[in-house]
C-alpha positions as protocol buffer text, in pm:
chain_id: "A"
residue {
  index: 1
  type: UNK
  ca { x: 7597 y: 6354 z: 13937 }
}
residue {
  index: 2
  type: UNK
  ca { x: 7663 y: 6051 z: 13704 }
}
residue {
  index: 3
  type: UNK
  ca { x: 7393 y: 5822 z: 13551 }
}
residue {
  index: 4
  type: UNK
  ca { x: 7261 y: 5798 z: 13204 }
}
residue {
  index: 5
  type: UNK
  ca { x: 7075 y: 6133 z: 13229 }
}
residue {
  index: 6
  type: UNK
  ca { x: 7373 y: 6300 z: 13084 }
}
residue {
  index: 7
  type: UNK
  ca { x: 7405 y: 6102 z: 12766 }
}
residue {
  index: 8
  type: UNK
  ca { x: 7248 y: 6276 z: 12460 }
}
residue {
  index: 9
  type: UNK
  ca { x: 7192 y: 6200 z: 12095 }
}
residue {
  index: 10
  type: UNK
  ca { x: 7079 y: 6553 z: 12007 }
}
residue {
  index: 11
  type: UNK
  ca { x: 7333 y: 6838 z: 12008 }
}
residue {
  index: 12
  type: UNK
  ca { x: 7080 y: 7089 z: 12107 }
}
residue {
  index: 13
  type: UNK
  ca { x: 6960 y: 6894 z: 12421 }
}
residue {
  index: 14
  type: UNK
  ca { x: 7336 y: 6854 z: 12522 }
}
residue {
  index: 15
  type: UNK
  ca { x: 7401 y: 7230 z: 12451 }
}
residue {
  index: 16
  type: UNK
  ca { x: 7159 y: 7304 z: 12746 }
}
residue {
  index: 17
  type: UNK
  ca { x: 7376 y: 7126 z: 12984 }
}
residue {
  index: 18
  type: UNK
  ca { x: 7712 y: 7288 z: 12876 }
}
residue {
  index: 19
  type: UNK
  ca { x: 7846 y: 7616 z: 13021 }
}
residue {
  index: 20
  type: UNK
  ca { x: 7927 y: 7879 z: 12761 }
}
residue {
  index: 21
  type: UNK
  ca { x: 8279 y: 7777 z: 12649 }
}
residue {
  index: 22
  type: UNK
  ca { x: 8491 y: 7508 z: 12775 }
}
residue {
  index: 23
  type: UNK
  ca { x: 8679 y: 7254 z: 12594 }
}
residue {
  index: 24
  type: UNK
  ca { x: 8526 y: 6940 z: 12463 }
}
residue {
  index: 25
  type: UNK
  ca { x: 8663 y: 6596 z: 12419 }
}
residue {
  index: 26
  type: UNK
  ca { x: 8599 y: 6389 z: 12120 }
}
residue {
  index: 27
  type: UNK
  ca { x: 8656 y: 6015 z: 12133 }
}
residue {
  index: 28
  type: UNK
  ca { x: 8673 y: 5753 z: 11856 }
}
residue {
  index: 29
  type: UNK
  ca { x: 8655 y: 5405 z: 11994 }
}
residue {
  index: 30
  type: UNK
  ca { x: 8839 y: 5153 z: 11798 }
}
residue {
  index: 31
  type: UNK
  ca { x: 8867 y: 4773 z: 11885 }
}
residue {
  index: 32
  type: UNK
  ca { x: 9221 y: 4821 z: 12009 }
}
residue {
  index: 33
  type: UNK
  ca { x: 9270 y: 5187 z: 12047 }
}
residue {
  index: 34
  type: UNK
  ca { x: 9086 y: 5501 z: 12135 }
}
residue {
  index: 35
  type: UNK
  ca { x: 9134 y: 5810 z: 11938 }
}
residue {
  index: 36
  type: UNK
  ca { x: 9118 y: 6154 z: 12119 }
}
residue {
  index: 37
  type: UNK
  ca { x: 9072 y: 6502 z: 12012 }
}
residue {
  index: 38
  type: UNK
  ca { x: 8988 y: 6824 z: 12177 }
}
residue {
  index: 39
  type: UNK
  ca { x: 8855 y: 7176 z: 12076 }
}
residue {
  index: 40
  type: UNK
  ca { x: 8909 y: 7522 z: 12198 }
}
residue {
  index: 41
  type: UNK
  ca { x: 8698 y: 7687 z: 12453 }
}
residue {
  index: 42
  type: UNK
  ca { x: 8505 y: 7870 z: 12202 }
}
residue {
  index: 43
  type: UNK
  ca { x: 8414 y: 7560 z: 12008 }
}
residue {
  index: 44
  type: UNK
  ca { x: 8571 y: 7671 z: 11685 }
}
residue {
  index: 45
  type: UNK
  ca { x: 8840 y: 7407 z: 11606 }
}
residue {
  index: 46
  type: UNK
  ca { x: 8884 y: 7030 z: 11679 }
}
residue {
  index: 47
  type: UNK
  ca { x: 9243 y: 6904 z: 11703 }
}
residue {
  index: 48
  type: UNK
  ca { x: 9348 y: 6550 z: 11690 }
}
residue {
  index: 49
  type: UNK
  ca { x: 9528 y: 6437 z: 12002 }
}
residue {
  index: 50
  type: UNK
  ca { x: 9682 y: 6123 z: 12109 }
}
residue {
  index: 51
  type: UNK
  ca { x: 9569 y: 5771 z: 12049 }
}
residue {
  index: 52
  type: UNK
  ca { x: 9567 y: 5532 z: 12350 }
}
residue {
  index: 53
  type: UNK
  ca { x: 9579 y: 5156 z: 12363 }
}
residue {
  index: 54
  type: UNK
  ca { x: 9232 y: 5036 z: 12471 }
}
residue {
  index: 55
  type: UNK
  ca { x: 9241 y: 4828 z: 12788 }
}
residue {
  index: 56
  type: UNK
  ca { x: 9025 y: 4772 z: 13090 }
}
residue {
  index: 57
  type: UNK
  ca { x: 8774 y: 5071 z: 13131 }
}
residue {
  index: 58
  type: UNK
  ca { x: 8940 y: 5184 z: 13462 }
}
residue {
  index: 59
  type: UNK
  ca { x: 9269 y: 5229 z: 13290 }
}
residue {
  index: 60
  type: UNK
  ca { x: 9100 y: 5412 z: 13001 }
}
residue {
  index: 61
  type: UNK
  ca { x: 8924 y: 5631 z: 13244 }
}
residue {
  index: 62
  type: UNK
  ca { x: 9245 y: 5719 z: 13423 }
}
residue {
  index: 63
  type: UNK
  ca { x: 9396 y: 5847 z: 13081 }
}
residue {
  index: 64
  type: UNK
  ca { x: 9067 y: 6037 z: 13009 }
}
residue {
  index: 65
  type: UNK
  ca { x: 9043 y: 6176 z: 13363 }
}
residue {
  index: 66
  type: UNK
  ca { x: 9389 y: 6328 z: 13315 }
}
residue {
  index: 67
  type: UNK
  ca { x: 9308 y: 6486 z: 12984 }
}
residue {
  index: 68
  type: UNK
  ca { x: 8970 y: 6614 z: 13107 }
}
residue {
  index: 69
  type: UNK
  ca { x: 9153 y: 6791 z: 13413 }
}
residue {
  index: 70
  type: UNK
  ca { x: 9434 y: 6932 z: 13210 }
}
residue {
  index: 71
  type: UNK
  ca { x: 9219 y: 7076 z: 12939 }
}
residue {
  index: 72
  type: UNK
  ca { x: 8917 y: 7176 z: 13156 }
}
residue {
  index: 73
  type: UNK
  ca { x: 8684 y: 6979 z: 12941 }
}
residue {
  index: 74
  type: UNK
  ca { x: 8313 y: 7065 z: 12991 }
}
residue {
  index: 75
  type: UNK
  ca { x: 8165 y: 6773 z: 12776 }
}
residue {
  index: 76
  type: UNK
  ca { x: 8246 y: 6465 z: 12586 }
}
residue {
  index: 77
  type: UNK
  ca { x: 8149 y: 6356 z: 12231 }
}
residue {
  index: 78
  type: UNK
  ca { x: 8168 y: 5995 z: 12142 }
}
residue {
  index: 79
  type: UNK
  ca { x: 8142 y: 5854 z: 11793 }
}
residue {
  index: 80
  type: UNK
  ca { x: 7860 y: 5625 z: 11741 }
}
residue {
  index: 81
  type: UNK
  ca { x: 7925 y: 5392 z: 11473 }
}
residue {
  index: 82
  type: UNK
  ca { x: 7590 y: 5329 z: 11292 }
}
residue {
  index: 83
  type: UNK
  ca { x: 7568 y: 5108 z: 10982 }
}
residue {
  index: 84
  type: UNK
  ca { x: 7515 y: 5291 z: 10655 }
}
residue {
  index: 85
  type: UNK
  ca { x: 7135 y: 5228 z: 10666 }
}
residue {
  index: 86
  type: UNK
  ca { x: 7123 y: 5390 z: 11006 }
}
residue {
  index: 87
  type: UNK
  ca { x: 7078 y: 5077 z: 11197 }
}
residue {
  index: 88
  type: UNK
  ca { x: 7305 y: 4978 z: 11498 }
}
residue {
  index: 89
  type: UNK
  ca { x: 7512 y: 4675 z: 11525 }
}
residue {
  index: 90
  type: UNK
  ca { x: 7765 y: 4533 z: 11783 }
}
residue {
  index: 91
  type: UNK
  ca { x: 8017 y: 4834 z: 11760 }
}
residue {
  index: 92
  type: UNK
  ca { x: 7737 y: 5096 z: 11820 }
}
residue {
  index: 93
  type: UNK
  ca { x: 7616 y: 4887 z: 12127 }
}
residue {
  index: 94
  type: UNK
  ca { x: 7980 y: 4888 z: 12253 }
}
residue {
  index: 95
  type: UNK
  ca { x: 7989 y: 5260 z: 12209 }
}
residue {
  index: 96
  type: UNK
  ca { x: 7669 y: 5300 z: 12411 }
}
residue {
  index: 97
  type: UNK
  ca { x: 7789 y: 5071 z: 12686 }
}
residue {
  index: 98
  type: UNK
  ca { x: 8126 y: 5276 z: 12704 }
}
residue {
  index: 99
  type: UNK
  ca { x: 7916 y: 5603 z: 12719 }
}
residue {
  index: 100
  type: UNK
  ca { x: 7720 y: 5461 z: 13002 }
}
residue {
  index: 101
  type: UNK
  ca { x: 8037 y: 5356 z: 13183 }
}
residue {
  index: 102
  type: UNK
  ca { x: 8188 y: 5706 z: 13143 }
}
residue {
  index: 103
  type: UNK
  ca { x: 7858 y: 5873 z: 13248 }
}
residue {
  index: 104
  type: UNK
  ca { x: 7869 y: 5666 z: 13572 }
}
residue {
  index: 105
  type: UNK
  ca { x: 8219 y: 5775 z: 13647 }
}
residue {
  index: 106
  type: UNK
  ca { x: 8181 y: 6148 z: 13538 }
}
residue {
  index: 107
  type: UNK
  ca { x: 7932 y: 6424 z: 13581 }
}
residue {
  index: 108
  type: UNK
  ca { x: 8026 y: 6562 z: 13231 }
}
residue {
  index: 109
  type: UNK
  ca { x: 7743 y: 6563 z: 12964 }
}
residue {
  index: 110
  type: UNK
  ca { x: 7805 y: 6311 z: 12682 }
}
residue {
  index: 111
  type: UNK
  ca { x: 7691 y: 6335 z: 12318 }
}
residue {
  index: 112
  type: UNK
  ca { x: 7667 y: 6030 z: 12098 }
}
residue {
  index: 113
  type: UNK
  ca { x: 7754 y: 6153 z: 11752 }
}
residue {
  index: 114
  type: UNK
  ca { x: 7686 y: 5962 z: 11422 }
}
residue {
  index: 115
  type: UNK
  ca { x: 8041 y: 5889 z: 11301 }
}
residue {
  index: 116
  type: UNK
  ca { x: 7972 y: 5730 z: 10962 }
}
residue {
  index: 117
  type: UNK
  ca { x: 8238 y: 5808 z: 10725 }
}
residue {
  index: 118
  type: UNK
  ca { x: 8460 y: 5961 z: 10989 }
}
residue {
  index: 119
  type: UNK
  ca { x: 8746 y: 5706 z: 10965 }
}
residue {
  index: 120
  type: UNK
  ca { x: 8727 y: 5711 z: 10576 }
}
residue {
  index: 121
  type: UNK
  ca { x: 8735 y: 6095 z: 10575 }
}
residue {
  index: 122
  type: UNK
  ca { x: 9036 y: 6090 z: 10814 }
}
residue {
  index: 123
  type: UNK
  ca { x: 9206 y: 5848 z: 10600 }
}
residue {
  index: 124
  type: UNK
  ca { x: 9151 y: 6052 z: 10277 }
}
residue {
  index: 125
  type: UNK
  ca { x: 9286 y: 6366 z: 10446 }
}
residue {
  index: 126
  type: UNK
  ca { x: 9599 y: 6186 z: 10566 }
}
residue {
  index: 127
  type: UNK
  ca { x: 9656 y: 6037 z: 10213 }
}
residue {
  index: 128
  type: UNK
  ca { x: 9603 y: 6391 z: 10084 }
}
residue {
  index: 129
  type: UNK
  ca { x: 9891 y: 6506 z: 10311 }
}
residue {
  index: 130
  type: UNK
  ca { x: 10103 y: 6218 z: 10174 }
}
residue {
  index: 131
  type: UNK
  ca { x: 10129 y: 6050 z: 10505 }
}
residue {
  index: 132
  type: UNK
  ca { x: 10274 y: 5708 z: 10511 }
}
residue {
  index: 133
  type: UNK
  ca { x: 10067 y: 5392 z: 10567 }
}
residue {
  index: 134
  type: UNK
  ca { x: 10239 y: 5334 z: 10919 }
}
residue {
  index: 135
  type: UNK
  ca { x: 10202 y: 5695 z: 11012 }
}
residue {
  index: 136
  type: UNK
  ca { x: 9816 y: 5687 z: 10909 }
}
residue {
  index: 137
  type: UNK
  ca { x: 9766 y: 5362 z: 11111 }
}
residue {
  index: 138
  type: UNK
  ca { x: 9917 y: 5522 z: 11421 }
}
residue {
  index: 139
  type: UNK
  ca { x: 9708 y: 5848 z: 11390 }
}
residue {
  index: 140
  type: UNK
  ca { x: 9368 y: 5740 z: 11219 }
}
residue {
  index: 141
  type: UNK
  ca { x: 9156 y: 5711 z: 11542 }
}
residue {
  index: 142
  type: UNK
  ca { x: 9268 y: 6050 z: 11673 }
}
residue {
  index: 143
  type: UNK
  ca { x: 9199 y: 6213 z: 11329 }
}
residue {
  index: 144
  type: UNK
  ca { x: 8857 y: 6041 z: 11311 }
}
residue {
  index: 145
  type: UNK
  ca { x: 8798 y: 6169 z: 11662 }
}
residue {
  index: 146
  type: UNK
  ca { x: 8883 y: 6520 z: 11540 }
}
residue {
  index: 147
  type: UNK
  ca { x: 8632 y: 6474 z: 11253 }
}
residue {
  index: 148
  type: UNK
  ca { x: 8364 y: 6364 z: 11482 }
}
residue {
  index: 149
  type: UNK
  ca { x: 8432 y: 6651 z: 11725 }
}
residue {
  index: 150
  type: UNK
  ca { x: 8435 y: 6922 z: 11477 }
}
residue {
  index: 151
  type: UNK
  ca { x: 8101 y: 6799 z: 11334 }
}
residue {
  index: 152
  type: UNK
  ca { x: 7947 y: 6812 z: 11674 }
}
residue {
  index: 153
  type: UNK
  ca { x: 8099 y: 7152 z: 11770 }
}
residue {
  index: 154
  type: UNK
  ca { x: 7962 y: 7283 z: 11439 }
}
residue {
  index: 155
  type: UNK
  ca { x: 7621 y: 7163 z: 11533 }
}
residue {
  index: 156
  type: UNK
  ca { x: 7649 y: 7292 z: 11890 }
}
residue {
  index: 157
  type: UNK
  ca { x: 7779 y: 7644 z: 11813 }
}
residue {
  index: 158
  type: UNK
  ca { x: 7529 y: 7664 z: 11521 }
}
residue {
  index: 159
  type: UNK
  ca { x: 7234 y: 7531 z: 11729 }
}
residue {
  index: 160
  type: UNK
  ca { x: 7153 y: 7252 z: 11489 }
}
residue {
  index: 161
  type: UNK
  ca { x: 7095 y: 6884 z: 11557 }
}
């Protein structure tokens, strides 16, 4: 199925396209890396996964396809990096383009989720765990993806926007 008809910005609209249960994949797009997170089939807990080096979309898609197949992913949540005033700049446009490319390559519904403060929250949590600067740099995008995904699954499970 593919196409932009499966890209949503409202959790309630996406919820209608999802089966009851099934893992979801969270994606935090960095300029050089892509942070990944998944949740359980009951949409209770998001867990940070791996971080992959960002390359050509076809290579990124191969990595994502493998994870989608292995985890029986039913939908995807991509962080949408809005500015603090809610406007969208080049990074948000890039995330939208990535979502369109992914929608054309997949039949899974995609939710664009406001990710303001996700990286800051992830870094604060890792500092709280006394994680070294090098380890934080390595894991920041996947932890941000988990924060984005957790917020989205809370909305999906609770029926709110």
